[in-house]
């Protein structure tokens, strides 16, 4: 029987929310204390909003391109990607998102850099301040260039001259950046609070449509037309599509990447937001400043991550079924071209509309909050009062200015989008690792089960260190280290064990000091 692994993973994700998610919530122990939204309520960043709206906004904040582009790229390694999306979401991503939101809640809605500094010390606080701002600007740029690229694809596929591609890309990028500036500046409930729930529903509807279309293609073996891919030099290549049943994990439990790229840890880094993402920890404080009650945290933070995991699972299944590993590598994984093709052939004409509403709005609605988070991180860092609109504007302009330079640099060909994405992916997962260690120290200080965060922190330490040792944009730039598993695998394990030992030593010192 086909598609068993897909439905099994889908069921595990849903059950995980109600079981393990509740375990995480009980360990943190939310109570009835006054939340920052109620206590501070400045009408700009601290605003009480309904729980259902908080969930949809959080989903849009964290979704971005990760569970779509990242999941499709992860499918290059075959259906084993389902396992990482499923168990990564439940045991790592959901835990990370929940604690990043709730620790911000317990610290007056502070930015994640300030939160990690509280539990890991002043040195780490300063490191995280710089790290967070750089990551957020990269995220904002990636999430501006991506939708601008899809808009370009939409116009090219509908008869617009290819000679105007550059101008159109620049035009749409400018429009998106202008929107970012407005959304970053105004009160969170003026734009974000009003339009995000609508786009959140569109994102969910789009995922359901892709799932139904993929299941139909898998069950019927429907034939698909070839895909024409245009290279940067103008040459065109046709990728032939072979109708196939959705592959099962147990029949393909191996590295299926056509180029032999190591599954560990390239697949883990590529999927990014679809399983665990440090970027989420920069977004959770936005909603931590808007909760009416701490008891909403399980649904808003852990629940949004599970919803994103389900979306990622659907797109990974679509990628591996419709393209296969060879086709995905030929089309360069998850990008505007592959997403357009999937939407078109799983949902027909309505798929193109949903692609515009979902895949375009999704990254845009993460990009604007990325720049907003960068503004708030700098404000927390230098203790700048955000009630004053002049000070808000003074922070918005340079933050968006750097993003514009990177974005137009990509559009004009000076900066490679794929390189920005790879740097984003590694820094993203490294940030997640740091946040999980901070959450572990919080649990130590409050005499609770810290292994619930220490285990995924150790795992992500191994993932980040392994990737850093062999990825071409990191130490893999040295030819002898590129994809060198003989060096990177032991190095990743050593780093993970070292970090765990440092944490346990620090934890014992904290326990002794409190005894």
XYZ file of C-alpha atoms in Angstrom:
515
model
C 0.000 0.000 0.000
C 1.347 3.441 -0.953
C 1.641 6.529 1.218
C 1.654 4.631 4.549
C 4.807 6.391 5.771
C 3.366 9.824 4.958
C 0.116 9.222 6.859
C 1.952 7.575 9.741
C 4.246 10.594 10.146
C 1.249 12.918 9.886
C -0.500 11.003 12.691
C 2.629 11.083 14.869
C 2.868 14.865 14.502
C -0.757 15.366 15.574
C -0.477 12.924 18.492
C 2.836 14.523 19.502
C 1.134 17.885 19.994
C -1.359 16.452 22.484
C 1.103 14.181 24.315
C 4.719 15.329 24.282
C 3.653 18.942 23.854
C 1.643 18.643 27.050
C 4.629 17.096 28.832
C 6.735 20.116 27.840
C 4.003 22.485 29.025
C 3.704 20.707 32.377
C 7.471 20.828 32.968
C 7.499 24.592 32.387
C 4.343 24.984 34.558
C 2.536 28.097 33.263
C 0.533 29.955 35.880
C -1.864 32.892 36.255
C 0.687 35.671 36.743
C 0.151 38.958 34.900
C 1.623 38.797 31.401
C 3.767 41.548 29.800
C 0.922 42.339 27.375
C -1.297 43.242 30.312
C 1.335 44.804 32.572
C 3.090 46.966 29.961
C 0.594 47.389 27.074
C 2.295 50.233 25.206
C -0.034 50.027 22.196
C 2.900 49.380 19.836
C 4.633 46.080 20.620
C 2.794 45.024 23.801
C -0.830 44.488 22.754
C -3.296 41.824 23.979
C -4.720 39.746 21.098
C -7.053 36.700 20.921
C -5.482 33.228 21.170
C -6.620 32.055 17.706
C -5.132 35.167 16.139
C -1.870 34.706 18.067
C -1.601 31.138 16.722
C -2.080 32.190 13.094
C 0.305 35.137 13.443
C 2.939 32.920 15.077
C 2.519 30.381 12.262
C 3.037 33.076 9.632
C 5.952 34.558 11.611
C 7.858 31.278 11.735
C 6.765 29.664 8.456
C 8.654 31.733 5.887
C 10.327 29.741 3.129
C 11.656 27.021 5.433
C 8.800 24.492 5.487
C 8.332 24.940 1.729
C 11.710 25.600 0.051
C 13.644 23.805 2.804
C 11.384 20.746 2.876
C 11.498 20.348 -0.921
C 15.293 20.615 -0.841
C 15.408 18.078 1.995
C 13.451 15.665 -0.215
C 16.589 15.363 -2.393
C 17.731 12.762 0.153
C 14.522 10.753 -0.258
C 11.636 9.933 2.095
C 13.990 9.687 5.097
C 13.390 13.429 5.328
C 9.936 12.558 6.754
C 11.616 11.221 9.911
C 13.592 14.390 10.541
C 10.574 16.617 9.959
C 8.374 14.487 12.246
C 10.644 13.735 15.184
C 12.612 16.970 14.817
C 9.369 18.942 15.151
C 8.113 17.039 18.203
C 11.307 16.650 20.226
C 13.372 19.644 19.094
C 11.490 22.325 17.152
C 8.345 22.361 19.293
C 10.397 22.359 22.508
C 12.640 25.149 21.190
C 9.723 27.344 20.105
C 7.803 26.793 23.318
C 10.693 27.691 25.617
C 11.850 30.651 23.534
C 8.339 32.106 23.776
C 7.702 31.282 27.427
C 11.137 32.413 28.649
C 10.555 35.719 26.875
C 7.161 35.821 28.594
C 8.853 35.368 31.991
C 11.328 38.161 31.155
C 8.883 40.943 30.209
C 8.823 39.986 26.532
C 12.587 40.459 26.115
C 14.297 39.666 22.803
C 15.941 36.249 22.593
C 19.443 37.742 22.857
C 18.553 39.251 26.235
C 16.885 36.012 27.369
C 19.892 33.835 26.534
C 22.170 36.321 28.270
C 20.080 36.017 31.425
C 20.757 32.274 31.640
C 24.113 31.898 29.856
C 25.894 35.058 31.017
C 26.887 38.525 29.714
C 29.434 37.265 27.164
C 26.835 35.104 25.451
C 24.367 37.986 25.630
C 26.654 40.206 23.545
C 27.432 37.376 21.131
C 23.727 36.722 20.698
C 22.922 40.386 20.176
C 25.234 40.579 17.174
C 24.340 37.066 15.989
C 20.593 37.748 16.165
C 20.699 41.056 14.291
C 22.855 39.591 11.497
C 20.604 36.524 11.215
C 17.413 38.593 11.195
C 18.655 40.897 8.444
C 19.708 37.835 6.405
C 16.285 36.272 6.989
C 14.491 39.457 5.990
C 16.573 39.637 2.808
C 16.033 35.965 1.905
C 12.303 36.355 2.519
C 12.180 39.402 0.252
C 14.192 37.926 -2.626
C 12.289 34.600 -2.575
C 8.769 35.940 -3.175
C 10.099 38.507 -5.638
C 11.573 35.572 -7.565
C 8.260 33.710 -7.554
C 6.433 36.779 -8.819
C 8.998 36.920 -11.610
C 8.354 33.241 -12.457
C 4.609 33.860 -12.503
C 4.984 36.664 -15.020
C 7.458 34.758 -17.217
C 5.168 31.726 -17.317
C 2.293 33.930 -18.363
C 3.936 35.374 -21.451
C 5.852 38.372 -20.131
C 9.087 38.969 -22.057
C 12.180 37.513 -20.429
C 14.039 40.694 -21.356
C 12.177 42.459 -18.569
C 12.962 39.873 -15.868
C 15.616 42.024 -14.155
C 13.388 45.089 -14.073
C 10.436 43.106 -12.746
C 12.513 41.442 -10.035
C 13.825 44.822 -8.900
C 10.324 46.325 -8.990
C 8.749 43.612 -6.830
C 11.678 43.618 -4.440
C 11.245 47.380 -3.984
C 7.505 46.979 -3.302
C 8.172 44.258 -0.714
C 10.856 46.346 1.024
C 8.519 49.359 1.211
C 5.896 47.135 2.840
C 8.552 45.831 5.255
C 9.381 49.361 6.304
C 5.742 50.147 7.082
C 5.099 46.861 8.921
C 8.301 47.203 10.949
C 7.388 50.714 12.050
C 3.674 50.688 12.932
C 1.894 49.051 15.886
C 1.824 45.237 15.725
C -1.997 45.087 15.633
C -2.379 47.631 12.808
C -1.097 45.483 9.901
C 0.276 42.235 11.304
C -2.696 41.651 13.597
C -5.194 42.245 10.793
C -3.792 40.562 7.665
C -1.733 37.708 9.115
C -4.721 35.584 10.185
C -6.073 35.777 6.621
C -2.774 34.685 5.083
C -2.399 32.036 7.782
C -5.655 30.449 6.656
C -4.477 30.674 3.008
C -1.242 28.898 3.947
C -3.164 26.053 5.584
C -5.613 25.772 2.662
C -2.704 25.717 0.212
C -0.981 22.908 2.150
C -4.193 20.872 2.165
C -4.571 21.431 -1.602
C -0.992 20.327 -2.293
C -1.516 17.247 -0.091
C -4.712 16.214 -1.913
C -3.120 16.823 -5.324
C 0.016 14.862 -4.427
C -2.047 11.932 -3.113
C -4.058 11.945 -6.356
C -0.908 11.924 -8.501
C 0.609 9.148 -6.390
C -2.535 7.003 -6.475
C -3.352 7.419 -10.182
C 0.118 7.745 -11.688
C -1.034 10.845 -13.547
C 1.388 11.937 -16.273
C 3.054 15.305 -15.864
C 4.519 17.580 -18.556
C 8.267 18.327 -18.638
C 9.614 21.344 -16.770
C 11.787 23.857 -18.627
C 14.512 25.409 -16.462
C 16.381 28.504 -17.633
C 19.964 28.896 -16.416
C 21.569 32.242 -15.589
C 23.310 32.255 -19.006
C 19.953 31.874 -20.798
C 20.296 28.210 -21.763
C 17.212 26.056 -21.282
C 17.016 22.481 -20.003
C 13.956 20.250 -20.020
C 13.398 18.029 -16.985
C 11.232 15.014 -17.777
C 8.695 14.096 -15.092
C 7.975 10.435 -14.409
C 4.737 9.714 -12.561
C 5.503 7.606 -9.491
C 3.912 6.410 -6.290
C 4.903 8.217 -3.108
C 7.963 6.256 -1.876
C 7.922 4.536 1.524
C 10.615 5.105 4.143
C 11.248 1.393 4.805
C 11.889 0.703 1.121
C 14.231 3.692 0.799
C 15.993 3.898 4.158
C 19.249 5.241 2.745
C 20.886 8.341 1.341
C 19.183 8.792 -2.042
C 20.884 12.063 -3.023
C 22.015 11.601 -6.676
C 25.283 13.454 -6.023
C 26.034 11.528 -2.842
C 25.893 14.634 -0.628
C 26.024 13.390 2.982
C 22.622 13.147 4.635
C 24.142 14.014 8.003
C 24.067 16.929 8.423
C 23.210 18.554 5.079
C 19.620 17.308 5.126
C 19.133 18.528 8.707
C 20.420 21.985 7.839
C 18.533 22.228 4.519
C 15.091 21.496 5.994
C 15.680 24.248 8.588
C 12.345 25.747 9.667
C 10.429 22.552 8.851
C 11.896 20.744 11.883
C 13.737 23.229 14.118
C 14.789 26.807 13.530
C 16.626 29.387 15.612
C 14.814 32.064 13.627
C 11.646 31.049 15.466
C 13.211 32.102 18.763
C 13.564 35.638 17.398
C 9.866 35.645 16.477
C 8.357 34.079 19.603
C 8.997 37.197 21.752
C 6.694 39.148 19.400
C 3.785 36.946 20.482
C 5.076 36.667 24.055
C 4.340 40.399 24.249
C 0.745 39.779 23.175
C -0.420 36.771 25.284
C -3.243 37.389 27.715
C -2.359 34.257 29.721
C 0.685 32.004 30.039
C -1.623 29.035 29.531
C -1.935 30.007 25.857
C 1.729 29.092 25.262
C 1.148 25.413 24.428
C -1.251 26.218 21.589
C 0.493 29.352 20.313
C 4.151 28.249 20.409
C 4.260 24.444 20.402
C 1.088 24.214 18.304
C 2.334 26.587 15.597
C 5.548 24.559 15.275
C 3.601 21.315 14.859
C 1.437 22.999 12.212
C 4.603 24.063 10.410
C 5.951 20.512 10.656
C 2.781 19.228 8.981
C 3.168 21.807 6.198
C 6.811 20.783 5.716
C 5.853 17.090 5.598
C 3.319 17.805 2.840
C 5.795 19.764 0.711
C 8.529 17.150 1.196
C 6.088 14.446 0.070
C 5.130 16.545 -2.962
C 8.772 17.086 -3.872
C 9.821 13.445 -3.652
C 6.677 12.214 -5.445
C 6.449 14.729 -8.278
C 10.138 15.375 -8.955
C 11.997 12.469 -7.397
C 15.551 12.979 -6.173
C 17.023 13.375 -9.678
C 14.446 15.954 -10.690
C 14.859 17.947 -7.486
C 18.621 18.175 -7.889
C 18.183 19.162 -11.546
C 15.844 21.997 -10.574
C 18.118 22.978 -7.623
C 15.724 21.832 -4.903
C 13.183 24.116 -3.321
C 12.855 27.426 -5.141
C 10.353 29.556 -7.011
C 10.413 27.280 -10.082
C 9.778 24.002 -8.248
C 7.067 25.526 -6.041
C 5.271 27.017 -9.055
C 5.318 23.637 -10.817
C 4.003 21.766 -7.759
C 1.165 24.236 -7.192
C 0.232 24.235 -10.867
C 0.047 20.457 -11.189
C -1.472 19.567 -7.825
C -4.223 22.192 -7.874
C -4.440 23.517 -11.434
C -5.389 27.174 -11.963
C -6.382 27.684 -8.355
C -2.917 26.461 -7.384
C -1.360 29.493 -9.055
C -3.615 31.791 -7.045
C -2.805 29.951 -3.827
C 0.893 30.049 -4.689
C 0.645 33.824 -4.856
C -1.357 34.089 -1.641
C 0.516 31.402 0.275
C 4.072 30.979 -0.957
C 4.492 34.684 -1.650
C 2.689 35.970 1.439
C 4.288 33.349 3.690
C 7.898 34.554 3.370
C 6.838 38.200 3.176
C 4.995 37.836 6.470
C 8.118 36.333 8.037
C 10.418 38.897 6.469
C 8.587 41.875 7.925
C 8.625 40.396 11.424
C 12.304 39.526 10.957
C 13.101 43.187 10.432
C 10.720 44.086 13.268
C 12.577 41.672 15.556
C 15.903 43.174 14.468
C 14.564 46.604 15.413
C 13.408 45.331 18.817
C 16.663 43.455 19.462
C 18.675 46.634 18.875
C 16.206 48.590 21.017
C 16.568 46.113 23.908
C 20.332 46.124 23.453
C 20.732 49.900 23.710
C 17.665 50.501 25.912
C 15.912 52.680 23.304
C 12.292 53.648 24.038
C 10.101 52.388 21.188
C 7.116 54.525 22.253
C 8.786 57.436 20.434
C 8.011 57.143 16.702
C 11.122 59.123 15.758
C 13.356 56.603 17.515
C 11.484 53.717 15.891
C 11.984 55.303 12.484
C 15.663 55.947 13.227
C 16.135 52.202 13.783
C 13.958 51.069 10.869
C 15.871 52.992 8.197
C 19.372 51.470 8.683
C 18.008 47.959 9.303
C 15.934 48.017 6.103
C 18.771 49.776 4.274
C 21.157 46.851 4.810
C 18.427 44.435 3.731
C 17.843 46.470 0.565
C 21.545 46.424 -0.327
C 21.700 42.634 0.031
C 18.425 42.142 -1.839
C 19.285 44.343 -4.805
C 22.802 42.878 -4.795
C 21.228 39.474 -5.424
C 18.828 40.832 -8.059
C 21.671 42.493 -9.957
C 23.817 39.360 -9.750
C 26.448 40.596 -7.287
C 25.289 38.268 -4.478
C 24.172 34.649 -4.924
C 20.791 33.972 -3.290
C 21.670 30.321 -2.682
C 24.771 31.348 -0.729
C 22.705 33.680 1.483
C 20.275 30.798 2.080
C 23.083 28.385 3.060
C 24.606 30.873 5.502
C 21.135 31.527 6.874
C 20.530 27.787 7.306
C 23.699 27.193 9.333
C 23.419 30.298 11.513
C 19.738 29.460 11.958
C 20.414 26.007 13.427
C 23.328 27.271 15.507
C 21.019 29.846 17.082
C 18.530 27.071 17.884
C 21.301 25.157 19.636
C 22.209 28.168 21.799
C 18.572 28.825 22.752
C 18.091 25.186 23.797
C 21.169 25.403 26.047
C 19.754 28.595 27.593
C 16.414 26.843 28.213
C 18.305 23.945 29.811
C 20.004 26.323 32.247
C 16.635 27.884 33.104
C 15.297 24.432 33.981
C 18.376 23.738 36.114
C 17.823 26.963 38.051
C 14.176 26.068 38.620
C 14.918 22.431 39.586
C 13.012 20.880 36.684
C 13.798 18.164 34.153
C 16.454 19.832 31.999
C 17.042 16.781 29.787
C 13.952 17.703 27.771
C 15.988 20.580 26.295
C 19.562 19.340 26.890
C 19.125 16.293 24.622
C 17.992 18.270 21.536
C 20.633 20.927 22.379
C 23.336 18.244 22.277
C 21.926 16.834 19.037
C 21.837 20.244 17.360
C 25.380 20.950 18.570
C 26.508 17.861 16.642
C 24.491 18.907 13.565
C 25.870 22.471 13.482
C 29.480 21.448 14.151
C 29.411 18.659 11.550
C 27.978 20.970 8.902
C 30.490 23.707 9.709
C 33.380 21.283 9.229
C 32.451 20.156 5.716
C 30.019 22.614 4.092
C 31.472 24.512 1.110
C 30.565 27.909 2.598
C 32.321 27.020 5.874
C 35.478 24.934 6.413
C 34.493 22.875 3.364
C 35.930 25.756 1.315
C 39.204 23.913 1.948
C 39.153 21.198 -0.762
C 40.380 18.429 1.554
C 37.525 19.094 4.005
C 34.635 19.455 1.542
C 32.096 16.694 2.322
C 34.847 14.924 4.276
C 32.796 12.757 6.633
C 35.904 11.068 8.067
C 36.853 14.382 9.675
C 33.503 16.133 10.180
C 31.571 13.274 11.800
C 34.036 12.721 14.673
C 34.449 16.500 15.036
C 30.669 16.947 15.386
C 30.437 14.232 18.027
C 33.391 15.666 19.988
C 31.894 19.176 19.946
C 28.495 17.873 21.096
C 30.040 15.904 23.983
C 32.196 18.889 24.920
C 29.186 21.239 25.030
C 27.217 18.740 27.102
C 30.089 18.395 29.586
C 30.416 22.178 29.863
C 26.684 22.449 30.485
C 26.647 19.700 33.136
C 29.617 21.298 34.894
C 27.893 24.705 34.899
C 24.631 23.078 36.029
C 26.346 21.389 38.984
C 27.931 24.694 39.992
C 24.524 26.419 39.883
C 22.976 23.647 41.963
C 25.776 23.857 44.513
C 25.452 27.645 44.735
C 21.718 27.359 45.441
C 22.117 24.509 47.976
